[in-house]
Coordinates of C-alpha atoms in Angstrom, one line a residue:
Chain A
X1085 CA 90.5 -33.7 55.6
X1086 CA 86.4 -34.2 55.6
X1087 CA 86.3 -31.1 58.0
X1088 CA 88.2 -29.3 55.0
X1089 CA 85.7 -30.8 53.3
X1090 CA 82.5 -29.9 55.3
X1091 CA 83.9 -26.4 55.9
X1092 CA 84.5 -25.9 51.6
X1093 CA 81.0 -27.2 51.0
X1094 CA 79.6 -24.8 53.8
X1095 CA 81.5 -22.0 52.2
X1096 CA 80.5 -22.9 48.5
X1097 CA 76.5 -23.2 49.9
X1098 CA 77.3 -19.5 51.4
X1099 CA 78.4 -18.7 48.2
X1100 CA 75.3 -20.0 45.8
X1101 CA 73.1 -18.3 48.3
X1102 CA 74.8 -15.3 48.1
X1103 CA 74.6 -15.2 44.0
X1104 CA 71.0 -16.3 44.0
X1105 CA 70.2 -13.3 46.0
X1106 CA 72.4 -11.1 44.0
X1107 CA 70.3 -12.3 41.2
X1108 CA 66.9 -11.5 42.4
X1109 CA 67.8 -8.4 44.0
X1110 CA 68.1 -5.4 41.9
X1111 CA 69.2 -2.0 42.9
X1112 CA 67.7 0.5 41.3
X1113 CA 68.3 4.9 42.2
X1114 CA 64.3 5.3 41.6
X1115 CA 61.9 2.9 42.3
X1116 CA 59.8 1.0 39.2
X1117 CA 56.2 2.1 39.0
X1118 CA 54.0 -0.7 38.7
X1119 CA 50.8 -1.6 36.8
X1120 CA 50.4 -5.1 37.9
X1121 CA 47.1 -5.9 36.3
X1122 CA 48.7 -4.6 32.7
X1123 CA 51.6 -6.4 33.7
X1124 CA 53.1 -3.2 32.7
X1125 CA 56.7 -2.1 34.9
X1126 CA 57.5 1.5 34.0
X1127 CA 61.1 2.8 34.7
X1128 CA 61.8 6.0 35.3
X1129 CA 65.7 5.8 35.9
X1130 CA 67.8 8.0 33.3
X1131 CA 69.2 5.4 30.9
X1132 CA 73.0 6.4 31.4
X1133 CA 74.8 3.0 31.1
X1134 CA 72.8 3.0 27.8
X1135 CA 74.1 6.3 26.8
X1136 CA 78.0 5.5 27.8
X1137 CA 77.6 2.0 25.8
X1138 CA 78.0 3.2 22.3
X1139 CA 77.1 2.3 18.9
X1140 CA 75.8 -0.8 19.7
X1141 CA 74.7 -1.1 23.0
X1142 CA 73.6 -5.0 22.8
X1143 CA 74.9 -6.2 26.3
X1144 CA 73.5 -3.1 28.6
X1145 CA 69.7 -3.2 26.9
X1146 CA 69.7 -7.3 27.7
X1147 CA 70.9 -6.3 31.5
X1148 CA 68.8 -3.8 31.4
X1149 CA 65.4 -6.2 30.3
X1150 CA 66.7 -8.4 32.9
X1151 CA 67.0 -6.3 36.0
X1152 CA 63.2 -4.7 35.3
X1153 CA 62.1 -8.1 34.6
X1154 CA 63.0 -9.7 37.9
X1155 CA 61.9 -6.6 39.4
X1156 CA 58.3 -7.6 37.8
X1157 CA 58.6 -11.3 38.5
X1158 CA 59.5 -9.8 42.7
X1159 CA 56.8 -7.6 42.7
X1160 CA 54.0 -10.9 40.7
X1161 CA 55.3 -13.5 43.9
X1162 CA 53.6 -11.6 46.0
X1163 CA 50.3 -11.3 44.7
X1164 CA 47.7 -13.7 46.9
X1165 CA 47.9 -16.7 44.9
X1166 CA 45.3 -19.7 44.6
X1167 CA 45.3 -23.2 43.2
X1168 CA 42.8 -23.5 40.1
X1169 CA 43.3 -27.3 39.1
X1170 CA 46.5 -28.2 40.1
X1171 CA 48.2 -24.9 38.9
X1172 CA 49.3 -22.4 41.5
X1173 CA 47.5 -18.7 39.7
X1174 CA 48.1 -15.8 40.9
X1175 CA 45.1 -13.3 40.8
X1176 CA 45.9 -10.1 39.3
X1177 CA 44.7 -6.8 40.6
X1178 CA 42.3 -4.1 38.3
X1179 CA 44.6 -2.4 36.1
X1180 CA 45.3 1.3 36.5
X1181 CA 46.6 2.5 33.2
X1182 CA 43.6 3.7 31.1
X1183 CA 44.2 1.8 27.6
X1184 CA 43.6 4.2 24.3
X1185 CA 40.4 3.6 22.2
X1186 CA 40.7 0.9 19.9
X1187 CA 38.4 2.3 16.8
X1188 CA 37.6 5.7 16.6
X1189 CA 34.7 7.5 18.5
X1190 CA 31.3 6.5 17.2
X1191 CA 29.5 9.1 15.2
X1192 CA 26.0 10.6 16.5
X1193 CA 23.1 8.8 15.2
X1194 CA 20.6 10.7 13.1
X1195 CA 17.5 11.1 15.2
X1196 CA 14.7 8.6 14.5
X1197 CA 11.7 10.0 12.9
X1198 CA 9.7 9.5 16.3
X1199 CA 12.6 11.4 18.2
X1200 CA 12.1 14.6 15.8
X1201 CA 8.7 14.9 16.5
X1202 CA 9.0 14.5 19.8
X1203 CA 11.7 17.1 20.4
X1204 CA 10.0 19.4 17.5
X1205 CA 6.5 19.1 20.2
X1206 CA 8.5 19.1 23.2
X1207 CA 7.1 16.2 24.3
X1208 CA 9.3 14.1 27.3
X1209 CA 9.0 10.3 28.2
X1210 CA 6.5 9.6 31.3
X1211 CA 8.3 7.6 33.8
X1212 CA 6.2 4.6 33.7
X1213 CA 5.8 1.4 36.0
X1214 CA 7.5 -1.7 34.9
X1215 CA 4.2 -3.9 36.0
X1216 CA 0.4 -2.8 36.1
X1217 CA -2.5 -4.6 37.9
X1218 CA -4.3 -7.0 35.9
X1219 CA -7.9 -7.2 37.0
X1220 CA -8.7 -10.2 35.0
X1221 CA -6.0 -12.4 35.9
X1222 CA -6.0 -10.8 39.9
X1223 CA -2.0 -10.5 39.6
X1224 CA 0.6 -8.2 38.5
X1225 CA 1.7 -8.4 35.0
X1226 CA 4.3 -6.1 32.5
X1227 CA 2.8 -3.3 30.9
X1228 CA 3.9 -5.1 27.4
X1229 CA 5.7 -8.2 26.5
X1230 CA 5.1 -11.6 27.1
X1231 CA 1.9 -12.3 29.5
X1232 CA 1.1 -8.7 29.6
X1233 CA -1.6 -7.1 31.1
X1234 CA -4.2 -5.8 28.5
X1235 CA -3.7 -8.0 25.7
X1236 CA -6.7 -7.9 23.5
X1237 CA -5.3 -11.1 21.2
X1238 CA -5.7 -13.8 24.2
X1239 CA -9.1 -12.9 25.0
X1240 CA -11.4 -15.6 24.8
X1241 CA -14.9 -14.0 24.5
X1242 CA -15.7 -11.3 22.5
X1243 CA -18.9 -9.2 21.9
X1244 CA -19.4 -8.7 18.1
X1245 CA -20.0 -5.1 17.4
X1246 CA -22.8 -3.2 16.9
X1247 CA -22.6 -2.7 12.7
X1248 CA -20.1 -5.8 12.0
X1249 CA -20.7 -8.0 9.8
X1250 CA -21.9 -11.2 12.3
X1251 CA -20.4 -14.5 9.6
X1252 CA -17.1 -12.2 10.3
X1253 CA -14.2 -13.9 12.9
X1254 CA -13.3 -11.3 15.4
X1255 CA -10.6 -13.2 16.9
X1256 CA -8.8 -13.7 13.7
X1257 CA -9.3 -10.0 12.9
X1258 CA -7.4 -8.8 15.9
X1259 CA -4.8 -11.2 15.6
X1260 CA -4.6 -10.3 11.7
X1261 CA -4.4 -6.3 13.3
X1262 CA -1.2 -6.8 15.6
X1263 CA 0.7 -9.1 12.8
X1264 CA -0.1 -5.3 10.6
X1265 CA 1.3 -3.5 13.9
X1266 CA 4.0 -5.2 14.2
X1267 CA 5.3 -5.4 10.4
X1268 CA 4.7 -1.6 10.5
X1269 CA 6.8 -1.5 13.3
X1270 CA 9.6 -3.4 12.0
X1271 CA 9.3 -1.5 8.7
X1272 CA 9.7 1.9 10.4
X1273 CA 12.8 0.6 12.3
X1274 CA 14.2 -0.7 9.3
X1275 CA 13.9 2.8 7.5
X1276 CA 15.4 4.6 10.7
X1277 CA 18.1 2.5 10.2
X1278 CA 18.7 3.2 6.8
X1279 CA 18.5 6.8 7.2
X1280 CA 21.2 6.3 10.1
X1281 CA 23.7 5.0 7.8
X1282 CA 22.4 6.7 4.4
X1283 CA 21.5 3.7 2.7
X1284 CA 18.5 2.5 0.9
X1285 CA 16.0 -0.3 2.2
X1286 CA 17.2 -3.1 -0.1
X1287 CA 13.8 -3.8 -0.9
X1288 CA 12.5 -0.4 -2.1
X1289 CA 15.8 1.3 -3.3
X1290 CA 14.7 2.9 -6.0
X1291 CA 10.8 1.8 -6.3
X1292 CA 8.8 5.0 -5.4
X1293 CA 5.3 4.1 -7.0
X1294 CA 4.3 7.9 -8.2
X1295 CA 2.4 6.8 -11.4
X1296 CA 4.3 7.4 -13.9
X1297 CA 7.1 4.4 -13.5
X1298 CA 9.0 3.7 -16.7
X1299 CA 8.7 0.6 -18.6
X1300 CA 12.7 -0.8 -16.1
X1301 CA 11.1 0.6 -12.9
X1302 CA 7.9 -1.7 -13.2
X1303 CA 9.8 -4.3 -14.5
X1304 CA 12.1 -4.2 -11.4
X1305 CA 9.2 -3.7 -9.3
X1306 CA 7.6 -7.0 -10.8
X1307 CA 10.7 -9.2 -10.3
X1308 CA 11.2 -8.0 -6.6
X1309 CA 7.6 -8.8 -6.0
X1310 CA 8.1 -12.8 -7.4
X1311 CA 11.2 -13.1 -5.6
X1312 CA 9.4 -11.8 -2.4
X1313 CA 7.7 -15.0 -1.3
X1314 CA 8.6 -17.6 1.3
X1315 CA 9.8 -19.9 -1.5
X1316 CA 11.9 -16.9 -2.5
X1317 CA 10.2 -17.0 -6.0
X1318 CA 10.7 -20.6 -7.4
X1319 CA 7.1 -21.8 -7.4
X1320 CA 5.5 -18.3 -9.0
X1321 CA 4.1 -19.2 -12.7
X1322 CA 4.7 -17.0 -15.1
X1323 CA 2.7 -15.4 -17.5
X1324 CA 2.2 -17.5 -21.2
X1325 CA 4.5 -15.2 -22.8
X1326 CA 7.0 -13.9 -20.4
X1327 CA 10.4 -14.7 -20.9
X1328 CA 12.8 -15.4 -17.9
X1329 CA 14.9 -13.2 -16.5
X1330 CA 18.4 -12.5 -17.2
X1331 CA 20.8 -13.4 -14.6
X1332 CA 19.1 -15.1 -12.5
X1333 CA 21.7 -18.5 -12.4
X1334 CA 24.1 -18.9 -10.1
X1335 CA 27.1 -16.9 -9.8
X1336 CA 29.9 -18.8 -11.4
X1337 CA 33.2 -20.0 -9.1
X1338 CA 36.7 -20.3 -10.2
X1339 CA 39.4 -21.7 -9.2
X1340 CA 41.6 -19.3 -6.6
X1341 CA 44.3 -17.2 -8.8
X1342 CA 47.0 -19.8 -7.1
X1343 CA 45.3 -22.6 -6.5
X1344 CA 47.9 -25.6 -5.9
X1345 CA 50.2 -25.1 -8.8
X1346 CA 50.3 -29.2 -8.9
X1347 CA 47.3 -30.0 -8.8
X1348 CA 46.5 -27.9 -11.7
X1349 CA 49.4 -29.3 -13.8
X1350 CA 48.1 -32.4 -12.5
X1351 CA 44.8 -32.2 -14.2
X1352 CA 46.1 -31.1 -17.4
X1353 CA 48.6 -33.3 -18.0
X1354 CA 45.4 -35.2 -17.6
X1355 CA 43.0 -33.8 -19.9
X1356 CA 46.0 -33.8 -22.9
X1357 CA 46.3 -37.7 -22.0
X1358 CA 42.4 -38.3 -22.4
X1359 CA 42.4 -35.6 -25.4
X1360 CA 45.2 -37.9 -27.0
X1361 CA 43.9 -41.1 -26.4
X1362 CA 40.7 -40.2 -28.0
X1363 CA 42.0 -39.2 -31.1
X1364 CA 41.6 -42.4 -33.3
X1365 CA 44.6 -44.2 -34.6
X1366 CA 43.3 -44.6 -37.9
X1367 CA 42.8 -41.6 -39.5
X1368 CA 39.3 -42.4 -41.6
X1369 CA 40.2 -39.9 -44.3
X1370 CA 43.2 -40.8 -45.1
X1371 CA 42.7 -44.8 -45.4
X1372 CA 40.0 -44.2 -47.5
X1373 CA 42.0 -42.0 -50.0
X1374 CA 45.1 -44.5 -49.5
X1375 CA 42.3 -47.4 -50.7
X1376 CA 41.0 -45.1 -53.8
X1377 CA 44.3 -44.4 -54.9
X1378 CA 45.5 -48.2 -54.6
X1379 CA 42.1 -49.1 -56.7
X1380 CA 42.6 -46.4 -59.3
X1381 CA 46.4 -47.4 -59.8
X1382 CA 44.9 -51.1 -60.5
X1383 CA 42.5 -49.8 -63.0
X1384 CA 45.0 -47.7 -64.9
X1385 CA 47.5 -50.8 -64.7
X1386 CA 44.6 -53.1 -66.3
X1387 CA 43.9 -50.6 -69.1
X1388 CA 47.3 -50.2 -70.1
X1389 CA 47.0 -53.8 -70.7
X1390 CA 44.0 -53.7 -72.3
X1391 CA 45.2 -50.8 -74.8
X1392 CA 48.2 -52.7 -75.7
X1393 CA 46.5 -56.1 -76.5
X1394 CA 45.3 -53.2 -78.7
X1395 CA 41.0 -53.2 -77.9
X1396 CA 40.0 -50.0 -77.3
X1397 CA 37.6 -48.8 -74.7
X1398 CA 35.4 -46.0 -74.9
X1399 CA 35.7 -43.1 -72.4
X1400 CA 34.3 -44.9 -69.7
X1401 CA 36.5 -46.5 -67.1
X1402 CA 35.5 -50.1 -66.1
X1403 CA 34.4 -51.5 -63.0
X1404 CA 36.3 -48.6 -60.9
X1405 CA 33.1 -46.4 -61.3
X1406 CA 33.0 -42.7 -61.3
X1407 CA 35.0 -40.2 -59.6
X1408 CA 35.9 -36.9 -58.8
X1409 CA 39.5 -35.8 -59.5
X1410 CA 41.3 -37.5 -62.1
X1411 CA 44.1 -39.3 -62.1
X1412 CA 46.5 -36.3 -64.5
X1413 CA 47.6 -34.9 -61.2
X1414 CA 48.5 -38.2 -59.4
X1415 CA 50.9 -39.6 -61.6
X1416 CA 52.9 -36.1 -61.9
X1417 CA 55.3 -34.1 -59.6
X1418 CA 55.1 -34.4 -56.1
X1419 CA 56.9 -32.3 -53.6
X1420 CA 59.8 -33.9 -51.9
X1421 CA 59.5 -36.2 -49.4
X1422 CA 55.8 -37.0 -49.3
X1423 CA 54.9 -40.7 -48.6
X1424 CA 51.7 -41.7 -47.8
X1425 CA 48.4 -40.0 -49.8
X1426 CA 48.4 -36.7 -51.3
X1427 CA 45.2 -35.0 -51.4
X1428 CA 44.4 -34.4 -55.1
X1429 CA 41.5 -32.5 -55.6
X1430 CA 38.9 -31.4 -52.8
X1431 CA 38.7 -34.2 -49.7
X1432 CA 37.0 -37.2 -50.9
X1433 CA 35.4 -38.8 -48.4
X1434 CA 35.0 -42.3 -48.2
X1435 CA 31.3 -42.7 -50.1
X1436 CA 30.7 -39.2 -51.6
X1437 CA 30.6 -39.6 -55.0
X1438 CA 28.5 -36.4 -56.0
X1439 CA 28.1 -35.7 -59.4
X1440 CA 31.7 -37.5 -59.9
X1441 CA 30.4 -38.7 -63.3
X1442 CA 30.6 -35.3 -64.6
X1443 CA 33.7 -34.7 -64.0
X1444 CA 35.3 -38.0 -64.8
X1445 CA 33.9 -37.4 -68.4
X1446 CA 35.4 -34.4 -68.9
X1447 CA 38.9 -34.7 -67.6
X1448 CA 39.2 -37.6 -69.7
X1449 CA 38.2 -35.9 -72.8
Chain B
X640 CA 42.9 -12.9 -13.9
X641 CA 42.0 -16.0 -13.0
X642 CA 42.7 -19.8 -14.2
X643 CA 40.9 -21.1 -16.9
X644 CA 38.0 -23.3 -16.6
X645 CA 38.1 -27.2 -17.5
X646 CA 36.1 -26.0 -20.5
X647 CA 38.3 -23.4 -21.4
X648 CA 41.4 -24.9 -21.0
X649 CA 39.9 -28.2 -23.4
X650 CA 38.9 -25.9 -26.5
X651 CA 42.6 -24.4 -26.3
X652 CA 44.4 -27.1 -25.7
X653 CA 43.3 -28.5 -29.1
X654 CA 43.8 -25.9 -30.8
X655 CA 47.2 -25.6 -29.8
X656 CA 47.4 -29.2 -30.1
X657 CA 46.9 -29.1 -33.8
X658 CA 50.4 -27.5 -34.2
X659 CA 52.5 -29.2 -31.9
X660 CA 50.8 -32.2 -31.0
X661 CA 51.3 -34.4 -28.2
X662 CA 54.1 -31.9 -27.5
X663 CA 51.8 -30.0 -25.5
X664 CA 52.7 -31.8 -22.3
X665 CA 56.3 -30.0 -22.9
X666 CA 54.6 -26.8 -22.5
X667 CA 52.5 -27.8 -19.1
X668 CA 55.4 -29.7 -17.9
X669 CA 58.4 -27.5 -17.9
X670 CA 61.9 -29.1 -15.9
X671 CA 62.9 -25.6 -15.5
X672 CA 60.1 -23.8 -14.1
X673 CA 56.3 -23.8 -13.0
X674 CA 54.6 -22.5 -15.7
X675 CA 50.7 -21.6 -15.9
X676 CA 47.8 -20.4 -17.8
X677 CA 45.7 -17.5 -16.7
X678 CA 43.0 -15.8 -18.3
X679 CA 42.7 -12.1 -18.3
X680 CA 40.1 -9.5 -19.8
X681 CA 39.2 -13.3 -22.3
X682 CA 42.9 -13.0 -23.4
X683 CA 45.2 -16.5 -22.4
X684 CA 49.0 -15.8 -21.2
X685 CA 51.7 -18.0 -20.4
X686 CA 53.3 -17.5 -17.3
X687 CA 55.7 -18.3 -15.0
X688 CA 54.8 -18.6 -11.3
X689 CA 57.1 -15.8 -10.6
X690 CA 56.0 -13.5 -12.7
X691 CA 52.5 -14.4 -11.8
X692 CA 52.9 -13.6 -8.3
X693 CA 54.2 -10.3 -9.3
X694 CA 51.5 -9.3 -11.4
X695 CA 49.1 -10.5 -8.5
X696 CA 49.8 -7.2 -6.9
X697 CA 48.8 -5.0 -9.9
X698 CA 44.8 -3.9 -10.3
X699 CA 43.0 -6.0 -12.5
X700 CA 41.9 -3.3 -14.3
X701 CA 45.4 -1.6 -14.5
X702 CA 46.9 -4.9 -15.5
X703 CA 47.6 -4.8 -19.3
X704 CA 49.5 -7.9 -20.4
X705 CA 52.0 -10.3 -18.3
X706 CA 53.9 -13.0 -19.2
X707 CA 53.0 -14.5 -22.7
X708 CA 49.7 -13.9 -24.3
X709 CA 49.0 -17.0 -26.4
X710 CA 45.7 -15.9 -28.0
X711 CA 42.3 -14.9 -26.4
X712 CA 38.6 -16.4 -26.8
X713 CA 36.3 -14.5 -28.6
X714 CA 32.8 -13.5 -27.6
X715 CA 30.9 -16.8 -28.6
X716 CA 34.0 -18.6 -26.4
X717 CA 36.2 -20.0 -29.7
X718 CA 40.4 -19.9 -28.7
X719 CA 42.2 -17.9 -31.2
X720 CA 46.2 -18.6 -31.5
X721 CA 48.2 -15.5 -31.5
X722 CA 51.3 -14.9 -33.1
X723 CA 53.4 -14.0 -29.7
X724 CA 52.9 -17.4 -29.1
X725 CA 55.2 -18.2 -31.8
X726 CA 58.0 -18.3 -30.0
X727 CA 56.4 -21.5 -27.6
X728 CA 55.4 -23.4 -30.4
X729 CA 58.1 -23.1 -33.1
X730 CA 60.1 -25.6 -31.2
X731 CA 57.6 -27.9 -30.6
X732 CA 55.8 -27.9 -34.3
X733 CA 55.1 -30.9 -35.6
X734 CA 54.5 -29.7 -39.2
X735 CA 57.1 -27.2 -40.8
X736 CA 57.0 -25.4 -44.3
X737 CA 60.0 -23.9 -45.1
X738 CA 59.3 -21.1 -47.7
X739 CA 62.5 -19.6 -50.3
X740 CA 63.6 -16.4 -49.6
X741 CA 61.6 -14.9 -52.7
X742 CA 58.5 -16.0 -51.6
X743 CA 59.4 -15.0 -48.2
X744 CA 58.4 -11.6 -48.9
X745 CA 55.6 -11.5 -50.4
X746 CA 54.8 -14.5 -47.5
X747 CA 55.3 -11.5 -45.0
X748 CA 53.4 -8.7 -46.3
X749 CA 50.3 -11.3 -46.3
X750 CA 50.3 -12.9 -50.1
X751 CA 49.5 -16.6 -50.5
X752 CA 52.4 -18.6 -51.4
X753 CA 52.5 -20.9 -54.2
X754 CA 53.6 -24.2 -54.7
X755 CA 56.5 -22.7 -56.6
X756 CA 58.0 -20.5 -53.2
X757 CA 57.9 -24.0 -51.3
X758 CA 61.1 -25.3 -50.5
X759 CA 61.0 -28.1 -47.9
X760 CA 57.9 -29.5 -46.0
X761 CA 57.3 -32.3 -43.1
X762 CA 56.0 -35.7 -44.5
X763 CA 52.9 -36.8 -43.8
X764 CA 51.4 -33.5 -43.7
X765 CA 47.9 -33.6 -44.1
X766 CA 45.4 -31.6 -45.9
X767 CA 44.0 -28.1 -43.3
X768 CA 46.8 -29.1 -40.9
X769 CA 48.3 -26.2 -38.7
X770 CA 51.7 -25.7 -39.6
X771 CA 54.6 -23.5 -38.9
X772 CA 56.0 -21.4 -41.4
X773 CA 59.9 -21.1 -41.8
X774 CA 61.9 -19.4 -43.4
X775 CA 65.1 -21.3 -45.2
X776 CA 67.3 -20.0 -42.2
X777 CA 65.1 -21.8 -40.1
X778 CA 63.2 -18.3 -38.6
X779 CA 59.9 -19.1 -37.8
X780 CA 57.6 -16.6 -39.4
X781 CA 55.4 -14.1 -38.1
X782 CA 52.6 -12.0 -39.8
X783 CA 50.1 -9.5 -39.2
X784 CA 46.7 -9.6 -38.6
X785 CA 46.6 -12.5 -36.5
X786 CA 48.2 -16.0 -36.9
X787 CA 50.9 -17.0 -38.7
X788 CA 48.9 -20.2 -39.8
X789 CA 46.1 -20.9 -42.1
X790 CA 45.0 -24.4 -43.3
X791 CA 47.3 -25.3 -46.2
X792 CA 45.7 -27.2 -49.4
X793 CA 47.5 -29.3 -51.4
X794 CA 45.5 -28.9 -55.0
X795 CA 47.0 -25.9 -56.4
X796 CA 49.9 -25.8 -53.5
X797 CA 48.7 -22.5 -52.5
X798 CA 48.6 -21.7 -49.4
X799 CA 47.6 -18.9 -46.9

């Protein structure tokens, strides 16, 4: 029985080995070519199990990515491998597939202004020494750069010249010449630049002083000089009279076209709450036209009863005072339905009696 | 396009509020839909969120109209109600004049009606209050140029 035993579990271990090498092992008619640093397998066998599969050829192209993938995984074992913090790496070798260009070929570059003359005189760069002997410092220094050899800023004595003005500070004149050199320099590089890619130097485009500038040109030409300081133009007084110029704010920022479609409902519902809660209860107008109304109704109710106790008064009404629109129109039709105040005549607002008198007279004659 | 500024969205807001009121929030709050405001070339449109990311893919300067257009602002940045956005508001009006079917006419073709061609009207309605205008089959009425609306005095019941 337990040799039965032994002898199936021998058998069954004979039998997972033989499957796991069945796995890794691929037979294939021509060999893969491989590109190890690309990670790139290329296979060169004619795909006929694909071609006999048929419409839809699911199972064959999975076997098919399989087999070349194991191949691949064979082929990466046994690359030298080496432990880089705690993870066994395998170090790739240089790729051999040349990879296409990723943008297109750069375009030649217009010659700079100093390469046209040169090629127009023929004339060839000198091979030149990277370091020259420095007499005054007894050591070898760079030809230009920092610490060079000849540098005519760092001296520290200097012989005034024959016809110069002696008050004048020669050391503050040279180092006044090289910041010119240099910003001339820069300037020049800037302008081969923008001939290289056809554009204009932001600061002259289109300010060319020839004399006879129109009124816009100098205009421009003015603002680009005020904006041109290290302060970038915000301490530069103007003139008594000048105005400021347009658009000179900030540029104005707006909400993204779909912004958080909440948030902005949000808000809204927001502002309408604030919008109604602001609105007063008690509509000013309206109470104070309510009150006339109430007070006029009392007056006419006390001079009906004067009239019939049969004393007559003359034109004027009593203590209500003057006021614009009459009572005719109150007491007659009104349109269906409407409570409250009816606006008879103009607004009257609570106060404004303005030449009320008048017309009181005359609608009662 | 874009959304419209807190600004913007204040000065229309009450004007639209004058017709319907607090039933504004209806409008901004829809159950059935996300529905927003955008502002293109100073004109306001009403639109849904699908429709809006649809449009997104035209030009702005190809783009002519989407969605609703409820009015525009003018040049000095006052909102002015257009009469497509009828349709929105009629539901929600607060005020109603309902106008007979003679006066109706002579409503449309951009007459004054007098207290005479008035047959029903909302209580409580106040004097230069935006109303809508209705005809007695309860069609809310349109009319050229602009807006359908005009403040409504009570003295001589004429209105514009």
């Amino acid at each position: 029985m337990e040799g039965q035993n032994v002898e199936e579990l021998l058998a069954k271990a004979e039998r997972d080995e033989a499957e796991k090498l069945q796995r890794i092992t691929v037979h294939k008619e021509l060999e893969l070519e491989f590109d190890l640093g690309n990670l790139l397998a290329s296979d060169r066998n004619p795909p006929t199990g694909l071609r006999r599969a048929g419409p839809s050829p699911e199972a064959e192209l999975q076997a098919l990515a399989r087999d070349n993938t194991q191949l691949l995984i064979n082929q990466l074992w046994q690359l030298p491998t080496e432990r880089v913090e705690e993870a066994l790496v395998a170090r790739l070798p240089e790729p051999t597939t040349r990879l296409p260009r990723e943008k297109p070929v750069p375009r030649p570059r217009p010659l700079t202004r100093w390469q046209q003359f040169a090629r127009l005189k023929g004339i060839r760069p000198k091979k030149k020494t990277n370091l020259v002997w420095d007499e005054v410092s007894g050591q070898w220094r760079r030809r230009w750069g920092y610490q060079r050899a000849r540098d005519d800023t760092k001296e520290w004595l200097i012989e005034v010249p024959g016809g110069a003005d002696p008050l004048e500070d020669q050391f503050a004149k040279r180092i006044q010449a090289k910041k010119e050199r240099v910003a001339k320099n820069e300037l020049n590089r800037l302008r081969n630049l923008a001939r290289a890619h056809k554009m204009q130097l932001p600061s002259t485009a289109g300010m060319h002083p020839t004399g006879h500038q129109s009124k816009e040109e100098l205009g421009r030409a003015m603002q680009v000089a005020k904006v041109s300081t290290a302060s970038v133009g915000r301490f530069q007084e103007r003139l008594p009279k000048e105005k400021a110029p347009r658009g000179s704010g900030k540029k104005r920022k707006f909400q993204p076209l779909f912004g958080d479609f909440a948030a902005e409902k949000k808000s809204q519902l927001e502002l309408l709450r604030v919008m109604n809660s602001k609105k007063p209860q008690l509509d000013v107008t309206r109470a104070t036209n309510k009150q006339m109304r109430e007070e006029d109704q009392e007056a006419a109710a006390k001079r009906r009863k004067i009239s019939q106790k049969g004393k007559r008064k003359g034109g004027r009404q009593g203590a209500g005072g003057q006021r614009k629109g009459g009572p005719p129109s109150q007491g007659g039709k009104r349109k269906g339905g409407l409570g409250g105040k009816v606006n008879s005549g103009p607004p009257r607002l609570g106060g404004k009696r303005k030449g009320g008198q008048h017309q009181g007279g005359k609608r009662r004659k | 396009m874009r959304p419209l500024t807190e600004e913007e969205t204040r000065v229309m807001f009450e004007k639209i509020a004058k017709y319907i009121g607090e039933n504004l929030q209806l409008l901004v709050d829809r159950p059935d839909g996300t529905y927003c405001f955008r502002l293109h070339n100073d004109r306001v449109y009403y639109v849904s969120e699908k429709i809006l990311k649809l449009a997104a893919n035209i030009s702005g300067d190809k783009l002519v109209s989407l969605g609703t257009c409820f009015g525009k602002f003018t040049k000095t940045h006052k909102f002015r109600l257009h009469i497509t956005a009828l349709d929105y508001l009629a539901p929600y009006a607060k005020y109603k004049v309902w106008i007979k079917p003679g006066a109706e006419q002579s409503f449309l073709y951009g007459n004054h009606v007098l207290k005479s061609g008035l047959g029903r009207i909302t209580e409580n309605t106040c004097q230069y209050q935006g109303v809508v205008v209705y005809s007695m089959a309860d069609v809310p009425l349109t009319r050229p140029p602009w807006r359908s609306c005009w403040p409504w005095e009570s003295t001589g019941m004429v209105e514009r």
